[in-house]
Coordinates of C-alpha atoms and ligand atoms in Angstrom, one line a residue:
X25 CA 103.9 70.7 75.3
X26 CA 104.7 73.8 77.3
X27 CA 107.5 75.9 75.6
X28 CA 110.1 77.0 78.3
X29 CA 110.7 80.8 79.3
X30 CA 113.9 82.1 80.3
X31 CA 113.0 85.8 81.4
X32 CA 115.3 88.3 83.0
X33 CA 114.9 90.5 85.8
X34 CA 116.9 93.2 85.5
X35 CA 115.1 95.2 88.9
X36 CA 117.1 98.2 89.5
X37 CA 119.8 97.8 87.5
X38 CA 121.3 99.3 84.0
X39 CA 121.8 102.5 82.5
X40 CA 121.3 103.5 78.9
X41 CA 124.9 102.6 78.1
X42 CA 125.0 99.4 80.0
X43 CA 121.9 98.1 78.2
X44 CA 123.1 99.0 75.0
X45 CA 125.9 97.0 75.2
X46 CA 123.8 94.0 77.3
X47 CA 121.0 93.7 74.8
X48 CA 123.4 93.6 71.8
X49 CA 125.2 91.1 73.0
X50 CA 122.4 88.9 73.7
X51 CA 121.2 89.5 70.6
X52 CA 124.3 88.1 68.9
X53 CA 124.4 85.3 70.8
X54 CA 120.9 84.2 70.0
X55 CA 121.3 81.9 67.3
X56 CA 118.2 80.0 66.9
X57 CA 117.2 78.8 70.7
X58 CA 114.4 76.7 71.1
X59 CA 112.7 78.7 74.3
X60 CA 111.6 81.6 74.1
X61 CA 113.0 84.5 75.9
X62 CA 111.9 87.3 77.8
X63 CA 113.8 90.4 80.1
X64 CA 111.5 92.8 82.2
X65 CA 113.5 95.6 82.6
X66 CA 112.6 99.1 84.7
X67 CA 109.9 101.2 82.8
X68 CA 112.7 104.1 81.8
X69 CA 114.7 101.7 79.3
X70 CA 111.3 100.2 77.8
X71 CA 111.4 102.8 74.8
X72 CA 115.4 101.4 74.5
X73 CA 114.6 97.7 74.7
X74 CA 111.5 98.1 71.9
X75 CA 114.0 99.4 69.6
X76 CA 116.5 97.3 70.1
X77 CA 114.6 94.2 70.0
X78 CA 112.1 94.5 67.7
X79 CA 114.0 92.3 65.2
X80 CA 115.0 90.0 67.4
X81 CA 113.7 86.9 69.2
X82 CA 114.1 88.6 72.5
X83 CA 110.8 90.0 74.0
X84 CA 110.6 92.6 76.8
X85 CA 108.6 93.0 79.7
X86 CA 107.8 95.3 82.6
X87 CA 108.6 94.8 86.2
X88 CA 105.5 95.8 87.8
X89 CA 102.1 97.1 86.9
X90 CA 99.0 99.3 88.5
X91 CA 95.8 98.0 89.5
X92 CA 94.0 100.9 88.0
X93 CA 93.6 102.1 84.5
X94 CA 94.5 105.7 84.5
X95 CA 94.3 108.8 86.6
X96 CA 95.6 110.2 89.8
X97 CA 98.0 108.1 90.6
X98 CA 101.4 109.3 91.2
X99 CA 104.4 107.3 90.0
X100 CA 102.5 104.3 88.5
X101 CA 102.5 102.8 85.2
X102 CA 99.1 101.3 83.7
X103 CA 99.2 98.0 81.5
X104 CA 98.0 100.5 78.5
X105 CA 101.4 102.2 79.0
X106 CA 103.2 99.0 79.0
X107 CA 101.3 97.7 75.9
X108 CA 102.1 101.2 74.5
X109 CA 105.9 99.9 74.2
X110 CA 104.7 96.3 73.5
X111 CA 105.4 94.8 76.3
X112 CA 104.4 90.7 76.0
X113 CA 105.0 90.2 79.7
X114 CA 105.0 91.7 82.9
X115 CA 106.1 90.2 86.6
X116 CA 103.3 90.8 88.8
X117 CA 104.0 90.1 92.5
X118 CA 107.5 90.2 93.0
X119 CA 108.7 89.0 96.7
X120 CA 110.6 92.8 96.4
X121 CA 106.8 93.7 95.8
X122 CA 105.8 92.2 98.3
X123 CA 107.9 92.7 100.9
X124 CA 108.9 96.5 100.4
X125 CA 105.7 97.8 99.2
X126 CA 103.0 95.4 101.1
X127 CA 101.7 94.6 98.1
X128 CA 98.4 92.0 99.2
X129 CA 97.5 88.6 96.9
X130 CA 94.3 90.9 96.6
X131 CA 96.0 93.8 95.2
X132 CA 98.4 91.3 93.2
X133 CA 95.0 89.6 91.7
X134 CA 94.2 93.1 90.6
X135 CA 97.1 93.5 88.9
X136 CA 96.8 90.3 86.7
X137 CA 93.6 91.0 85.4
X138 CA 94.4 94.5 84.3
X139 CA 97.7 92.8 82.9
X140 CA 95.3 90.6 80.9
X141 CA 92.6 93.0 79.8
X142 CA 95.5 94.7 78.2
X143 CA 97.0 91.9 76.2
X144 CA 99.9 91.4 78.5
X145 CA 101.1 87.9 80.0
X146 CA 101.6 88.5 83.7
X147 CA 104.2 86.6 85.6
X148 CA 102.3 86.1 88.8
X149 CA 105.5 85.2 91.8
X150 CA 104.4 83.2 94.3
X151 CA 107.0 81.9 97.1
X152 CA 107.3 81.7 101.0
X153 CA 109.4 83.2 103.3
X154 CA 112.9 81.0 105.3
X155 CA 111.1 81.0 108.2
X156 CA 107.4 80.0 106.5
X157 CA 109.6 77.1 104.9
X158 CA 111.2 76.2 108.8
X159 CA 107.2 76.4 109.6
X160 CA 106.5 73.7 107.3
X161 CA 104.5 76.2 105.4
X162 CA 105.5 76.2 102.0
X163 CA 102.6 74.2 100.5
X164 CA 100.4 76.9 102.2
X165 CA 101.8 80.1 101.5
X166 CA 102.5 79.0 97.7
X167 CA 98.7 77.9 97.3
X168 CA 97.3 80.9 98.7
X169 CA 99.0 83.3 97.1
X170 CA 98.2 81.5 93.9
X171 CA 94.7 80.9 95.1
X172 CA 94.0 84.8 95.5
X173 CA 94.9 85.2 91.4
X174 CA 92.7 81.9 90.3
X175 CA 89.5 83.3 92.4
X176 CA 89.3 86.2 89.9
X177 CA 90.2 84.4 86.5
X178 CA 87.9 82.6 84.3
X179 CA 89.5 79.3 82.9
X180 CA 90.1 81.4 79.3
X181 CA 91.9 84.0 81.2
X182 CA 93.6 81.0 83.9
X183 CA 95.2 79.9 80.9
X184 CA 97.6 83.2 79.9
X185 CA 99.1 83.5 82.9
X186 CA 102.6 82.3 83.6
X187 CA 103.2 80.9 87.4
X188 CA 106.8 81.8 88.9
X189 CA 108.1 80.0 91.8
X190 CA 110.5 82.3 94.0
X191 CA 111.8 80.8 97.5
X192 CA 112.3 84.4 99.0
X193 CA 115.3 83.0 100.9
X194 CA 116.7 81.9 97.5
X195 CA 116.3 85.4 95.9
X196 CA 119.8 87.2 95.4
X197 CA 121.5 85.0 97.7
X198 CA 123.6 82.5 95.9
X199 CA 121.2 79.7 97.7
X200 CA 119.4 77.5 95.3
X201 CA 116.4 75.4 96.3
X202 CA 117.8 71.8 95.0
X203 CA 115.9 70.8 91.7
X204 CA 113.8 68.2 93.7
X205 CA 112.9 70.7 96.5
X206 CA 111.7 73.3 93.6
X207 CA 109.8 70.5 92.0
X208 CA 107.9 69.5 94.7
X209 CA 106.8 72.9 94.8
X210 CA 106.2 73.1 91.5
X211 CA 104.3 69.9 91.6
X212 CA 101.7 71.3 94.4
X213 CA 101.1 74.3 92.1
X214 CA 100.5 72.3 89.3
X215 CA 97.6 70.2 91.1
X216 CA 96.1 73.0 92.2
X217 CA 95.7 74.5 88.4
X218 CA 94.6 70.7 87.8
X219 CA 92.2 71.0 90.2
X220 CA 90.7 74.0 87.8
X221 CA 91.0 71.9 84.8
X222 CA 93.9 69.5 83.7
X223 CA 94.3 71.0 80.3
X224 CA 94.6 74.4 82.5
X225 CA 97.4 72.6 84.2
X226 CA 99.2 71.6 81.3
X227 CA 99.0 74.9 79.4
X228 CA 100.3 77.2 82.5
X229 CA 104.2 77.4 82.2
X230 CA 105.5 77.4 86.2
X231 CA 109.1 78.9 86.0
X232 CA 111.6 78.5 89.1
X233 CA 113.5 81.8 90.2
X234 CA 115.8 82.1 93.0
X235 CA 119.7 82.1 92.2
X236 CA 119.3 80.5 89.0
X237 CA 122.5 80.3 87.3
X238 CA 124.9 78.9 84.1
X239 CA 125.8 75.8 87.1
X240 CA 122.7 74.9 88.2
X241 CA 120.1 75.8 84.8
X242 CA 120.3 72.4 83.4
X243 CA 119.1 70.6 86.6
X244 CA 116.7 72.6 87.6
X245 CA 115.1 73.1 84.1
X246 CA 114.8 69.0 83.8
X247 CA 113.0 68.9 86.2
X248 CA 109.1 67.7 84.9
X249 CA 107.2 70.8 85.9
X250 CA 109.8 73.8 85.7
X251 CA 109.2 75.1 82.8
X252 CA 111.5 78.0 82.6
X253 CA 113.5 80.4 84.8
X254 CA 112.8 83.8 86.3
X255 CA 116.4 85.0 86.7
X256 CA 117.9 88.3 88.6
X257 CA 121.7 88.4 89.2
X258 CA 122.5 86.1 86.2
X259 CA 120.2 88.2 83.9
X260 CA 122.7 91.4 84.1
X261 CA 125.3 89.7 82.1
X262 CA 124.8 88.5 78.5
X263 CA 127.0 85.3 79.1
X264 CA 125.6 84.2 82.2
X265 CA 122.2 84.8 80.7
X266 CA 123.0 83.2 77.4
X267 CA 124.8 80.0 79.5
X268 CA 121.2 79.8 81.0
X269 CA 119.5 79.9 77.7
X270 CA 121.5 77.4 76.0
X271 CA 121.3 75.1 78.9
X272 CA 117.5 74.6 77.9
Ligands
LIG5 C1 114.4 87.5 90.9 O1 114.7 88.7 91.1 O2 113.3 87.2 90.5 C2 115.5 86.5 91.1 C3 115.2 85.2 91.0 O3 116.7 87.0 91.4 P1 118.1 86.1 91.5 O4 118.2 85.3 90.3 O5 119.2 87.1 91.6 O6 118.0 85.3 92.8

């Protein structure tokens, strides 16, 4: 039995204050949920977030992740740092990721095994484009990009990983994929883990991001192979997030 994730994506948003008073209210209201539950916020407010949380049921993650280990490179944060301020998770592949800093399935494969080495659980985002879905392409675009990450991962290895499921159109737009067009998605991801190993398949948690809200959480997350939501907009405000949570 998979055990759902409800993680937060917080991206560019907060402020020392604004945490404060987001975390602690999340933390009040988590009274015993079955899922567990997850927010990736930026790399500044991981120091905040470890303190904060430590007691709590809450994990925290980071946004984003280098491909290399340490060294000369200017700006980026290595999975030792984010273990440093132990961090369970970390997104790897964002469509922002993608799109605004060209990040390649070859790169984002990187990524995930230097997540791994370091004890971290990478959210690898898959998801294709309005137009790629007006192509017909979905099925395509999903299965390479989640192709590139298998490739380099053992079946031990395959196993850790969470899959997330982000139409790009429905990122930060108010439009939801219906449940049944995210699960047929979801369904074509899970085959191709299957094809790897079907008790692969049924270990791998798939979550659905894209405009996830309080209205539409309890569809979406009955669905037979979303296993949890990667959430944005909703994630910024403790009763949106905790309407999400309880709707599991
Ligand atoms: C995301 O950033 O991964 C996301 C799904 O955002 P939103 O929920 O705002 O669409």
């Amino acid at each position: 039995m998979r055990r759902t994730l409800i993680a937060g994506n917080w991206k560019m948003n907060g402020s020392l204050a604004a945490n404060a008073a987001l975390l602690a209210e999340l933390k009040v209201g988590m009274t015993g949920q079955s899922c567990d539950v997850l927010v990736c916020a930026p790399a500044v407010y991981l120091a905040q977030c470890a303190e904060a949380l430590e007691a709590s049921p809450i994990a925290w993650g980071g946004q984003d992740v280098s491909m290399h280990a340490s060294g000369a490179y200017t700006g980026e944060i290595s999975a030792a740092m984010l273990s440093d301020f132990a961090c369970k998770y970390v997104i790897v592949g964002h469509s922002e990721r993608r799109a605004y800093h060209h990040e390649s399935d070859r790169l984002i494969a990187e990524k995930t095994l230097r997540s791994l080495a370091a004890g971290i659980t990478p959210i690898v985002c898959v998801g294709e484009t309005l137009e790629q879905r007006e192509l017909g392409q979905t099925d395509a675009v999903v299965s390479a990009q989640l192709q590139a990450v298998l490739d380099v991962l053992d079946d031990e290895a395959l196993t850790k990983i969470v899959v997330a499921y982000e139409p790009v159109w429905a990122i930060g737009t108010g439009k939801t994929a219906t449940p049944q067009m995210a699960q047929d998605v979801h369904a074509v991801l899970r085959a191709q883990l299957a094809a790897r190993g079907v008790a692969i398949a049924e270990k791998v948690r798939i979550l659905y991001g894209g405009s996830m809200k309080p209205e539409n959480a309890k569809e979406l997350l009955a669905m037979a192979d979303i296993d949890g939501g990667l959430i944005g907009g909703a994630a910024l405000k403790s009763s949106d997030f905790l309407a999400i949570i309880n709707a599991v």
